[in-house]
CSV table of N, CA and C in Angstrom, one decimal:
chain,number,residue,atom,x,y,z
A,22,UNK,N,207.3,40.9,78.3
A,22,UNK,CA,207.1,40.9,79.8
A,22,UNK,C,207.5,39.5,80.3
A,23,UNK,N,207.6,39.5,81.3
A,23,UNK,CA,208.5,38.4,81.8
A,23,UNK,C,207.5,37.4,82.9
A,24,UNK,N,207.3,35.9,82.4
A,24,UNK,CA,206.3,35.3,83.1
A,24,UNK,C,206.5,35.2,84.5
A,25,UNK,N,205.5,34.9,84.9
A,25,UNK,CA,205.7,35.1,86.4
A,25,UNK,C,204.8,33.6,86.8
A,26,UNK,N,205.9,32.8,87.4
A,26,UNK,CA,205.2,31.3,87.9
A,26,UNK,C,205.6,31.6,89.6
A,27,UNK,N,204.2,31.2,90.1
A,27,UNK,CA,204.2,31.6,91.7
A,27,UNK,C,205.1,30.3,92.5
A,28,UNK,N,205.0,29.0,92.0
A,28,UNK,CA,205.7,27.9,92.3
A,28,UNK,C,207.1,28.4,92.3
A,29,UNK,N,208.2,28.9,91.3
A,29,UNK,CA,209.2,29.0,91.1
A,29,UNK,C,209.7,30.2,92.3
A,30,UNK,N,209.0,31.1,92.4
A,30,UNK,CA,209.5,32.1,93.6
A,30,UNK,C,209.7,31.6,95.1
A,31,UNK,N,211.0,31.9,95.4
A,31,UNK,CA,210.9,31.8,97.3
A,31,UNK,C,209.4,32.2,98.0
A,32,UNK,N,209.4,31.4,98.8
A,32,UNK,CA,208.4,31.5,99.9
A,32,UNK,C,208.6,32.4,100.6
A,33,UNK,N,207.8,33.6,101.1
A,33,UNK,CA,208.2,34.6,102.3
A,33,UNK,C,207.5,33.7,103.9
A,34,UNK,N,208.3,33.6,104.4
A,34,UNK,CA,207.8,33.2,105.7
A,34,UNK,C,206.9,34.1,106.6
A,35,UNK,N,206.1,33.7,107.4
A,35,UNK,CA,205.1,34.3,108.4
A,35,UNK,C,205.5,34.9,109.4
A,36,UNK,N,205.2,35.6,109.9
A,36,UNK,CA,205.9,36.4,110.9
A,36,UNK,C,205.5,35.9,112.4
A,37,UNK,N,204.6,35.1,112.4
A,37,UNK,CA,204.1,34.4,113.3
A,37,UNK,C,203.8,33.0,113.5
A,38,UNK,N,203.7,32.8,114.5
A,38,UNK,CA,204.5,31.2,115.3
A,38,UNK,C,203.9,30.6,116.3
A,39,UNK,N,203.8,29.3,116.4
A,39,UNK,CA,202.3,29.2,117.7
A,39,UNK,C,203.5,28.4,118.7
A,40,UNK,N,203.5,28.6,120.1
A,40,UNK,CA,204.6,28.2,121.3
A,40,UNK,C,204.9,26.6,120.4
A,41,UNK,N,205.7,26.1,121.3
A,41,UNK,CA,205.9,24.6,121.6
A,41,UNK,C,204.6,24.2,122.2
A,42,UNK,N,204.0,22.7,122.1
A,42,UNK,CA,203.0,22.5,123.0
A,42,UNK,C,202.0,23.3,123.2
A,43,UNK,N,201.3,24.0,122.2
A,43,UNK,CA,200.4,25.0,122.6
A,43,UNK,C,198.8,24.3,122.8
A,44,UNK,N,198.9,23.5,121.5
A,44,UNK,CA,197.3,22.6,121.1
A,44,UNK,C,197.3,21.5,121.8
A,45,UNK,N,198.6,21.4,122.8
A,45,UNK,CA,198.4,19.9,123.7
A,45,UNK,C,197.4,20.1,124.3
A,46,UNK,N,197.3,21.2,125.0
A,46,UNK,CA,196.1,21.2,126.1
A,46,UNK,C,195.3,22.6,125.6
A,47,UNK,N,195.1,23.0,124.8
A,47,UNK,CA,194.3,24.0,123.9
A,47,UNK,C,192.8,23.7,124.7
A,48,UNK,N,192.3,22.4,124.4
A,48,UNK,CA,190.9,22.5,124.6
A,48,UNK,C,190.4,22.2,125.7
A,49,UNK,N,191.5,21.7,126.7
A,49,UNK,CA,191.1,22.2,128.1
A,49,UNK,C,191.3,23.2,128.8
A,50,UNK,N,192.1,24.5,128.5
A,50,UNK,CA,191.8,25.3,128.8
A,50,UNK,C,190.6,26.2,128.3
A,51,UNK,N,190.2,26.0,127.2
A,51,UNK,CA,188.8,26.5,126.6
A,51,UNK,C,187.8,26.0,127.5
A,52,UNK,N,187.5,24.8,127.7
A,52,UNK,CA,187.1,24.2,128.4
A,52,UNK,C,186.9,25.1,130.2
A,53,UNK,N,187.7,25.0,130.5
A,53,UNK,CA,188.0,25.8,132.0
A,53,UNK,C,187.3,27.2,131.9
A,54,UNK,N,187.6,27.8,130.8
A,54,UNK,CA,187.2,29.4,130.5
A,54,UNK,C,185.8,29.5,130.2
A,55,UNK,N,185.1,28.3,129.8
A,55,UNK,CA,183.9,28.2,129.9
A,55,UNK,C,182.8,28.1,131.0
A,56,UNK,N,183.7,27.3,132.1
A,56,UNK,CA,182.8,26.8,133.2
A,56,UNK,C,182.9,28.0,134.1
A,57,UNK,N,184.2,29.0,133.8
A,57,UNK,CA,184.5,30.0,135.1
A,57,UNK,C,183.1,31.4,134.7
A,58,UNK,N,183.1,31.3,133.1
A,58,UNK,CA,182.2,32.7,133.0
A,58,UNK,C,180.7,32.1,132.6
A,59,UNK,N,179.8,32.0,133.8
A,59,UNK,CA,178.7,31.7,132.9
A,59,UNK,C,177.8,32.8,133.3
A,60,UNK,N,177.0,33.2,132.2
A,60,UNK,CA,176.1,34.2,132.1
A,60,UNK,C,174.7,34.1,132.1
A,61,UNK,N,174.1,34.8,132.9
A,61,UNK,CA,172.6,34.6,133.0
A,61,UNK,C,172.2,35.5,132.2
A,62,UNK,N,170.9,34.2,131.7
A,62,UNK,CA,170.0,34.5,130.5
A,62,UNK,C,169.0,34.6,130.9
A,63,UNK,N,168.1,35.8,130.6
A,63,UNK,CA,166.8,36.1,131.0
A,63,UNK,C,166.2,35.9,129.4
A,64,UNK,N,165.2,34.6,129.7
A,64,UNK,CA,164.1,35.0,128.6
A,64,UNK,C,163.5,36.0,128.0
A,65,UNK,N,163.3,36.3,126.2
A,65,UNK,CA,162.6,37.4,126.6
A,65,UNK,C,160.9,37.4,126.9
A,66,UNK,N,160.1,36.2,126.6
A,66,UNK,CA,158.8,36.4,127.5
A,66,UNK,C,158.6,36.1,128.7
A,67,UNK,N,160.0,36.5,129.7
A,67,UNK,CA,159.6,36.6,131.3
A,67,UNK,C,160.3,37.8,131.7
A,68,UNK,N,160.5,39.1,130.5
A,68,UNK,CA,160.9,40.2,130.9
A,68,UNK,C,159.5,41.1,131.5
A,69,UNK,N,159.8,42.2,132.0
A,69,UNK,CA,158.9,42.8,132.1
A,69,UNK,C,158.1,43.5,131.1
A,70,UNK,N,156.9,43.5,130.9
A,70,UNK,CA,156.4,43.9,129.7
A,70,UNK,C,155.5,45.5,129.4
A,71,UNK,N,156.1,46.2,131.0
A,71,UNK,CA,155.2,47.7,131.2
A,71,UNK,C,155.9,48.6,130.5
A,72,UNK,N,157.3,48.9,130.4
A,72,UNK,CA,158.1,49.4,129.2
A,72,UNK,C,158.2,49.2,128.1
A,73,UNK,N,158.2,48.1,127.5
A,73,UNK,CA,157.9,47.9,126.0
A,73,UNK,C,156.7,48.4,125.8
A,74,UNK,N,155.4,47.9,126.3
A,74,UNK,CA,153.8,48.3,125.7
A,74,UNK,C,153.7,49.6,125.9
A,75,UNK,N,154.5,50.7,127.3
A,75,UNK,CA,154.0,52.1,127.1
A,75,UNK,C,155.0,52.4,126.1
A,76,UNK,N,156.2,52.4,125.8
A,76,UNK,CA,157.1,52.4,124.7
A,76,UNK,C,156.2,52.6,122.8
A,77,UNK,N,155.1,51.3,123.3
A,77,UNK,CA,154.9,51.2,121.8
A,77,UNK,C,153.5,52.0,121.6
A,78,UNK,N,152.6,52.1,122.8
A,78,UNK,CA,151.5,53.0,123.0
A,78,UNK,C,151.8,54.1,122.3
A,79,UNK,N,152.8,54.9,123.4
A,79,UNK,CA,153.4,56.5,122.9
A,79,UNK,C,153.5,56.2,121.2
A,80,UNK,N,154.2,55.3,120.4
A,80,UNK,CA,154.9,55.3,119.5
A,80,UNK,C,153.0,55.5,118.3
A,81,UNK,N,152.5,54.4,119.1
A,81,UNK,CA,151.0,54.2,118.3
A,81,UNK,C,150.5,55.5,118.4
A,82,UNK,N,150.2,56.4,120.1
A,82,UNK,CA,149.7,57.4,119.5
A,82,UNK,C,150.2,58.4,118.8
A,83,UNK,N,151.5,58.5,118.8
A,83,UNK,CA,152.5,59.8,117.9
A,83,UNK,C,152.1,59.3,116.6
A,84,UNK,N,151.9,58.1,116.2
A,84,UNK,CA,151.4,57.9,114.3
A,84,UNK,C,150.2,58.5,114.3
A,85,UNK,N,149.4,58.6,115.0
A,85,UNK,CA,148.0,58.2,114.8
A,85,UNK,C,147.5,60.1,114.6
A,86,UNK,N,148.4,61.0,115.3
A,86,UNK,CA,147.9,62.2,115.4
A,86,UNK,C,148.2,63.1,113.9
A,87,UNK,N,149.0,62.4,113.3
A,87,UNK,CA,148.8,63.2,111.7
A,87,UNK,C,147.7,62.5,110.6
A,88,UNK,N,147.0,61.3,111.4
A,88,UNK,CA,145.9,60.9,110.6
A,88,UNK,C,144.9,61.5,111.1
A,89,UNK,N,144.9,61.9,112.0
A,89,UNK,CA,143.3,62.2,113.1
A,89,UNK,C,143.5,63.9,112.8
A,90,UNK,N,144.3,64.7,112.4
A,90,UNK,CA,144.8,65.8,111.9
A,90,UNK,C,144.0,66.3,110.5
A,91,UNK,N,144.5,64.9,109.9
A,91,UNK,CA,144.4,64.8,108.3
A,91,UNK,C,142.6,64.8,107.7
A,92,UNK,N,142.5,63.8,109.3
A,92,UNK,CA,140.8,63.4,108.5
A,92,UNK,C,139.8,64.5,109.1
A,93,UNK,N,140.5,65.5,110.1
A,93,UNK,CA,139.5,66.9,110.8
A,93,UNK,C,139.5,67.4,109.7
A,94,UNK,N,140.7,67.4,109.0
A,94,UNK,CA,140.8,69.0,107.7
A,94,UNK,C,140.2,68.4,106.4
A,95,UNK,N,139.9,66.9,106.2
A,95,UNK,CA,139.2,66.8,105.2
A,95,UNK,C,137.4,66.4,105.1
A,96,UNK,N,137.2,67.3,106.0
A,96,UNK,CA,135.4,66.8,106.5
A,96,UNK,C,134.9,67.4,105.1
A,97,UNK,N,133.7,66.9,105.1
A,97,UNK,CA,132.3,67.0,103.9
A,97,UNK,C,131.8,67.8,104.0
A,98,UNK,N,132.0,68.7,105.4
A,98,UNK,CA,131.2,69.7,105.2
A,98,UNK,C,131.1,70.6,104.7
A,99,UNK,N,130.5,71.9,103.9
A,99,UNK,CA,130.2,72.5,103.4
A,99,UNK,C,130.7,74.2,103.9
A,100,UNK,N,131.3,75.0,103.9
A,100,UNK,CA,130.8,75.9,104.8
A,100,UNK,C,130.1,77.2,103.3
A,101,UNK,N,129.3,78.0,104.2
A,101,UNK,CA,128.7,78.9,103.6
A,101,UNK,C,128.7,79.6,102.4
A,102,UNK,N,130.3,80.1,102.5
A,102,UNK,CA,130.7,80.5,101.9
A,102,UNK,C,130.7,80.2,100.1
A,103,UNK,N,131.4,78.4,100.8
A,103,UNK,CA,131.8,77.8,99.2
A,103,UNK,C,130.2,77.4,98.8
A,104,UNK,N,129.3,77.3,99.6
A,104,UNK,CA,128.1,76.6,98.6
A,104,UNK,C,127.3,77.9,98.1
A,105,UNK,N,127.8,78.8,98.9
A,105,UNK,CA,126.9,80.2,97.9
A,105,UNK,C,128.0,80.4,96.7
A,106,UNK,N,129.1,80.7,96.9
A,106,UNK,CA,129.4,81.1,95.4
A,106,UNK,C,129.1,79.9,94.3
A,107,UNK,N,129.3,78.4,94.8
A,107,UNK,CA,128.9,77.4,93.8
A,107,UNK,C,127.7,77.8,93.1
A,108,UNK,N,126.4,78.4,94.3
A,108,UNK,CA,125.2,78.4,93.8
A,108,UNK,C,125.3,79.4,92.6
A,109,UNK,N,126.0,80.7,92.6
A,109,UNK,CA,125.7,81.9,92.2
A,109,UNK,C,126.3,81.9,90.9
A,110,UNK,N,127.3,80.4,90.6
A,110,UNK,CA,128.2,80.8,89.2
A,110,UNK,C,127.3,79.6,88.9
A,111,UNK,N,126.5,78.9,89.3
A,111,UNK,CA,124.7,77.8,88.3
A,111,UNK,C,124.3,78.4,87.5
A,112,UNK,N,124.2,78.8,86.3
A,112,UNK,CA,123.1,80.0,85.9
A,112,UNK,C,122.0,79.2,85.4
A,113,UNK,N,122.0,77.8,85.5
A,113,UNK,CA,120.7,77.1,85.0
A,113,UNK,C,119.9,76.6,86.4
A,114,UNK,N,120.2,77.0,87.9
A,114,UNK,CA,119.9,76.6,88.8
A,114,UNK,C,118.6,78.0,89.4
A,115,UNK,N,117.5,77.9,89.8
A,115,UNK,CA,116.9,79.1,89.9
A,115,UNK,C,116.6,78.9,91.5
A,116,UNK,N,115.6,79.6,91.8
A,116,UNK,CA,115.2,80.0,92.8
A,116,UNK,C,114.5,78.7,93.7
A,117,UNK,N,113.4,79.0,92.4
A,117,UNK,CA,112.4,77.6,92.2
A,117,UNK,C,112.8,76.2,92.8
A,118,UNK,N,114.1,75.7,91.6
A,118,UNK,CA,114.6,74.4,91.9
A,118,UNK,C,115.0,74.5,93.3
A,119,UNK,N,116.1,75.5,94.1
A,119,UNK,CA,116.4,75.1,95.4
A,119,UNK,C,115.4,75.4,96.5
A,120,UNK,N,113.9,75.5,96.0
A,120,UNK,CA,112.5,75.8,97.3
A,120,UNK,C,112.1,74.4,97.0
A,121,UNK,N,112.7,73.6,95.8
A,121,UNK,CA,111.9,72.0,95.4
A,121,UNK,C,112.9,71.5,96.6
A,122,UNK,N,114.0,71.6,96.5
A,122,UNK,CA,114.9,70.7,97.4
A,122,UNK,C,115.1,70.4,98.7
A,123,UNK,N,114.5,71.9,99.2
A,123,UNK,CA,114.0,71.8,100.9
A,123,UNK,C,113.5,70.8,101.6
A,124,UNK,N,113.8,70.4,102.6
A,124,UNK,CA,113.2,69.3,103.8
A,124,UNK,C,112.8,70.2,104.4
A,125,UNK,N,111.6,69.7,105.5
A,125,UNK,CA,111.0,70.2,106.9
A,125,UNK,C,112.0,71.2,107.5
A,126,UNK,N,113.2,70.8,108.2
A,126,UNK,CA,114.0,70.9,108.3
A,126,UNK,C,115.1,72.3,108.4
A,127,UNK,N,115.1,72.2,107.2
A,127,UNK,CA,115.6,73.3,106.4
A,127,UNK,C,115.0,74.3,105.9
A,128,UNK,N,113.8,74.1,105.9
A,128,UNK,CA,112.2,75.3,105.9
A,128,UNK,C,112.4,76.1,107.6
A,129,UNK,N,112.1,75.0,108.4
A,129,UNK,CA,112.5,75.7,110.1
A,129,UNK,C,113.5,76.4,110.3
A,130,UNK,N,114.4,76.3,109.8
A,130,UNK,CA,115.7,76.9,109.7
A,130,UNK,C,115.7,78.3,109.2
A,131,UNK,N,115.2,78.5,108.1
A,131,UNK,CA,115.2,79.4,107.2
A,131,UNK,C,114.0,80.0,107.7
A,132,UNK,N,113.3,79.7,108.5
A,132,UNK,CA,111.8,80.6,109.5
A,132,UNK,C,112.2,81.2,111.0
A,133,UNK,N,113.3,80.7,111.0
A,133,UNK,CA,113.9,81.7,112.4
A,133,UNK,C,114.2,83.4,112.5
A,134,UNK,N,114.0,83.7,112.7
A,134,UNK,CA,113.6,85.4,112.5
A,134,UNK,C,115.4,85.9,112.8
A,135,UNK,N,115.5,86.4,111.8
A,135,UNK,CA,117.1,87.1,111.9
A,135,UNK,C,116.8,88.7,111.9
A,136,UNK,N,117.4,89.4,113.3
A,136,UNK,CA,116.9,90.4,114.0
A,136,UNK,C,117.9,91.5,113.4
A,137,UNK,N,118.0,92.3,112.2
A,137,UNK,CA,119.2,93.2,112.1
A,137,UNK,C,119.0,94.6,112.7
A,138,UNK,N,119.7,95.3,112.9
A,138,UNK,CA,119.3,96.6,113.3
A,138,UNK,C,119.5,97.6,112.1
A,139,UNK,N,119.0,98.2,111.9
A,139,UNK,CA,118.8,99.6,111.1
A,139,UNK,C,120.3,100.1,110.9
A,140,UNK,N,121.1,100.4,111.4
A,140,UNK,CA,122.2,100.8,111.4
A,140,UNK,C,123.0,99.4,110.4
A,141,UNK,N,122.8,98.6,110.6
A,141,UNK,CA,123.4,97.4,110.0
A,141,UNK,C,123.3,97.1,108.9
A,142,UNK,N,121.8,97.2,108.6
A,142,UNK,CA,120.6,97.0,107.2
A,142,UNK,C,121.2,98.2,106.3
A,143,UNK,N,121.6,99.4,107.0
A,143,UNK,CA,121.3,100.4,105.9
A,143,UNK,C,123.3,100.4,105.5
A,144,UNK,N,124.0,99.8,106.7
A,144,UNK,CA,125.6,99.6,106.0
A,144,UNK,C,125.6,98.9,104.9
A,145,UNK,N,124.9,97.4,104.7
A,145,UNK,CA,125.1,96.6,103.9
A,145,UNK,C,124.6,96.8,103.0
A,146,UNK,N,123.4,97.6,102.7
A,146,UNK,CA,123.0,98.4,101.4
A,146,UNK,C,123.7,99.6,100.6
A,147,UNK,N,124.1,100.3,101.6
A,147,UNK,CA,125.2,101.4,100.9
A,147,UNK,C,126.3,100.7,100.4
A,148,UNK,N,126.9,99.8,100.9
A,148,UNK,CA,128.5,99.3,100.7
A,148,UNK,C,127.8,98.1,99.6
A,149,UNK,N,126.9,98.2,99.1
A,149,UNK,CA,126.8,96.7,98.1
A,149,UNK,C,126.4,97.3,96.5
A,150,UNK,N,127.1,97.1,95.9
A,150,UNK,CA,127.7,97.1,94.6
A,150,UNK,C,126.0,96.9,94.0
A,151,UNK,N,125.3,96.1,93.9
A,151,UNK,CA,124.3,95.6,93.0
A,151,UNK,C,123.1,96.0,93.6
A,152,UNK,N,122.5,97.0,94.1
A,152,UNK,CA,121.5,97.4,95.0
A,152,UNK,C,120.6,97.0,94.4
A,153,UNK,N,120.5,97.5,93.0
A,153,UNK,CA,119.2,97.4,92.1
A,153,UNK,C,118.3,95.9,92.0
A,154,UNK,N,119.7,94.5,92.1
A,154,UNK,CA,119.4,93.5,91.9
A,154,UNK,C,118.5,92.9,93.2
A,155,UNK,N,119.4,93.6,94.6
A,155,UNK,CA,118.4,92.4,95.7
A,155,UNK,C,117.3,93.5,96.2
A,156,UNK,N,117.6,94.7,95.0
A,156,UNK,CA,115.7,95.1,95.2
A,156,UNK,C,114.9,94.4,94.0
A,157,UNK,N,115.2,93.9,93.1
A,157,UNK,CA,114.3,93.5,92.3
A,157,UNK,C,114.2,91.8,92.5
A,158,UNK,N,115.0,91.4,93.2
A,158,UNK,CA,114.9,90.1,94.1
A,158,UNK,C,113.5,90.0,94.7
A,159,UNK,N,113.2,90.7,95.6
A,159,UNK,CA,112.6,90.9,97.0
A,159,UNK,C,110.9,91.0,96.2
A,160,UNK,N,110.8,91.8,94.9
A,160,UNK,CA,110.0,91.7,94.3
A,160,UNK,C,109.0,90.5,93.6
């Protein structure tokens, strides 16, 4: 292969060329082009600041509603449902231990008279699988 020295090759010339006299007076016309355009600057702590803050409000409350979302669906509370079956698959938990655990409270609760009707009493007896058990309960 055949060496190649960059010194030794012709120069390609530029295709471009600055006038005669161009940088004689270069920096006074820069100069001129400066003083004809000047631009007003508004600080930015003397803008108005009722757009930005409701801008960032909206922005704060749009984050804020998939936490306030998040923390409704993860409450401590209990419902009915899940603490009876909990109770029901205990088999070392009796009757006894959850009458120890009662507060005032929760005795009043459980003394409020729940009024069924006869028609109701006798659906939930027929349609329940284990009759024998919450008659020998009651006993």
């Amino acid at each position: 292969m055949k060496t190649f020295k960059l010194e030794n090759e012709p120069k390609i010339k530029s295709g471009f060329k600055t006038p005669d006299n161009y940088f004689d007076d270069f920096s006074e016309k820069v100069l001129q082009q400066l003083d004809q355009k000047e631009v007003k600057v508004i600080p930015f702590y003397k803008r108005k600041k009722t757009i930005s803050l409701a801008a960032a409000a909206l922005i704060g409350f749009a984050l804020m509603i998939p936490i306030v979302n998040n923390y409704r669906a993860t409450s401590n509370d209990l419902d009915e449902a899940t603490l009876e079956t909990y109770l029901s698959y205990q088999s070392n938990i009796s009757q006894y231990d959850l009458i120890q655990k009662l507060d005032d409270s929760d005795i009043e609760k459980l003394n409020n008279d729940i009024t069924l009707e006869d028609e109701t009493l006798e659906d939930i007896l027929s349609t329940s699988p284990n009759i024998e058990h919450l008659i020998s309960e009651q006993n």
